[in-house]
Each structure stands twice: as structure tokens, then as C-alpha cells.
C-alpha angles and dihedrals in degrees: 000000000000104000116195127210102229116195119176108207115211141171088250114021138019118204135156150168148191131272148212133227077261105045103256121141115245098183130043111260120264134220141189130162119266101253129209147288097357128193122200086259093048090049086046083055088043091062114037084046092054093041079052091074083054132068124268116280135198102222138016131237109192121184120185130162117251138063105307115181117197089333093314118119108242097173122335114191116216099028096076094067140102106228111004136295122344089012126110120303123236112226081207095058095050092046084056106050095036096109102359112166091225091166087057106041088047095046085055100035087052094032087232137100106272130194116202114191128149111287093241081066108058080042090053091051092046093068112016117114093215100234127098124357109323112181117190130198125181121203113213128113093339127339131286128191147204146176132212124179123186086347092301121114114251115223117272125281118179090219088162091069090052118115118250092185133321124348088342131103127193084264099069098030103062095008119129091264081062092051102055092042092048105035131234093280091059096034091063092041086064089042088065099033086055085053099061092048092052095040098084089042099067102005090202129189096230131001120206120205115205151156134081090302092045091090088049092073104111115240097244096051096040086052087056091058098071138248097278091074120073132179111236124196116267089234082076080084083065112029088041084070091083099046094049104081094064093050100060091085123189081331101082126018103189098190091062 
């Protein structure tokens, strides 16, 4: 039985668990807090340090935010500062992650295959049904995004980083610094409001909300939003490591 290390990379937190064939956990998940700054070798650290408190496992599911091609880092959002989300970015760090072979580091630092995608996309494997269009977008620190079509990864689009209106992305607008100032009854009500406007840009068939804020829609807003969005556990972001590498489709081929 091929078993998979799946570790889920946030702003805030990193935790992770191993997998099944069938995806069914067989640790209980770990957790430990992101920690800045946080070059790509001290990320690499992070992680075997925290899969060293799992068993061993025969293959690696890494997802990370940002823009990653083909398992190199094109942008990544929160690990260029210096001291965590929505705080000052380091021009060293960006430097440093700008083009980082992750798949790579991480396959010879664990001595296993490893596949690194965003980490809207292993949640995203972990609760589509793999026919029609099926968008996902998971509500944490900021938004992350991705598109499935027919059960095959689209590829990549940084949604979070498009403007709402002036001077304001998705991020920001509906990001976790929003919540808390606005409180869980506005919030939602952006939440929805964020829905109909995407809603004629992609007409999915079905569109999946995730992530740790996802539970936090209230129920009437959420109602108003139709029957076609669902709201999907945040331990998609784990258990979707295993499914995820068959969902990757011709784009990205982890064993090359």
C-alpha cells in the first residue's frame, strides 16, 4: 500500500498527516505555527522536522499559496515577509523564492517523490467530483483559488491578487484581517456578495468553499447563494494529497 505525507502550507499554521491509498488518515494530524521569516531552507527544515513526529511515508504531497509552475515557486505571498502576513516584505526573501525548485529540495531532502502545487489545489483534489466545471476557493488568511474541469487541474490563476475595486484585491477584501474587523455577519455578507460577481465569470457547475473561514458563512447568507456552492471541510487541504496526483492530469508529470 503506497502511503503519502501530506503537509498543508498556510500563512499561519503548517500541519500535516499521512495517507492511505485511500485517502484515510493514518496519523493524527500535526501542527505547528508558520515561523518567520522563513527562507526556502528554513521551510524545507520546517517541514521535515514537523513529518519527523509521523510515520514514514513512501511518497510527499506539498501544498503552499502563491503561483507554483510545474513545482517551481513563481510568487508565493506570505513567505517574503518579515514577520508573517500583511507585514513588511523582504526584497531577500523574494529574491530567494522567485524561481525555487520546491518539488525538487523537498524529493532530495525526504528521499521520495514529492509533488508541490498551491494549496488551493490539493484541497481542491481532496472534494471535487471530477465531472463539469468545479471551482474551489478556500477562505483563510487571504483566498486562494483553483479550477478543475472534467477532474483535470486547470492550469493556475492567482485570483487572490485580483482588484475588487481601487486599490483592494480579494486578499484584502475578504482576507482574515477583514473578518475580524468586520465581524462574521458582514463578512458573509461579502462572501456572498464576492460569489455573484464571480459567478458569470466562470459559470461552474459546482463551486466548493474551503479553508479554516469557510464554517464561519453564516447559514442565511450562505442559502442565498444557491445550490450549486457547498461548503467542504478544511482537512480537504490534507486528505486531497493523495488524490492529487491523479488529478494533475498531462500538466504536470511529478516523477520527471
Amino acid at each position: 500500500m503506497v502511503t503519502t505525507l501530506a503537509i498543508d502550507c498556510g500563512g499561519g499554521g503548517i500541519k500535516a498527516s499521512v495517507l492511505d491509498a485511500a485517502g484515510t488518515m493514518r496519523a493524527r494530524p500535526v501542527r505547528v505555527p508558520t515561523p518567520y521569516p522563513l527562507p526556502p531552507s528554513f521551510f524545507v527544515k520546517t517541514l521535515l522536522e514537523l513529518a519527523g513526529r509521523l510515520p514514514v511515508a513512501d511518497r510527499l504531497t506539498v501544498g503552499m499559496p502563491g503561483m507554483i509552475r510545474h513545482g517551481v515557486v513563481v510568487a508565493t505571498p506570505h513567505y517574503v515577509t518579515r514577520s508573517g502576513p500583511r507585514s513588511k516584505i523582504d526584497p531577500q526573501l523574494v529574491a530567494e523564492w522567485s524561481g525555487y525548485d520546491a518539488r525538487s529540495a523537498l524529493a532530495e531532502a525526504f528521499g521520495i517523490p514529492a509533488l508541490v502545487l498551491n494549496d488551493a489545489e490539493v484541497h481542491g483534489a481532496g472534494v471535487v467530483a471530477g465531472t463539469g466545471c468545479e471551482l474551489v476557493l478556500t477562505l483563510g488568511t487571504g483566498l486562494g483559488s483553483a479550477l478543475f474541469d472534467g477532474g483535470v487541474l486547470a492550469p493556475h490563476l492567482e485570483l487572490s491578487h485580483a482588484p475588487v475595486r481601487w486599490n483592494t484585491t480579494y486578499d484584502t477584501y475578504i482576507g482574515e484581517v477583514e473578518r475580524r474587523r468586520l465581524g462574521d455577519a458582514f463578512w458573509s455578507r461579502r462572501i456572498r456578495q464576492m460569489v455573484e460577481g464571480l459567478r458569470p465569470v466562470f459559470r461552474w457547475d459546482r463551486l466548493y468553499l474551503g479553508g479554516g473561514n469557510s464554517r464561519l458563512i453564516r447559514r442565511e447568507q450562505l442559502a442565498r447563494m444557491g445550490d450549486d456552492v457547498v461548503v467542504v471541510p478544511n482537512t480537504a487541504g490534507i486528505v486531497g494529497g493523495v488524490r492529487a496526483w491523479e488529478l494533475v492530469g498531462g500538466r504536470y508529470d511529478p516523477t520527471s
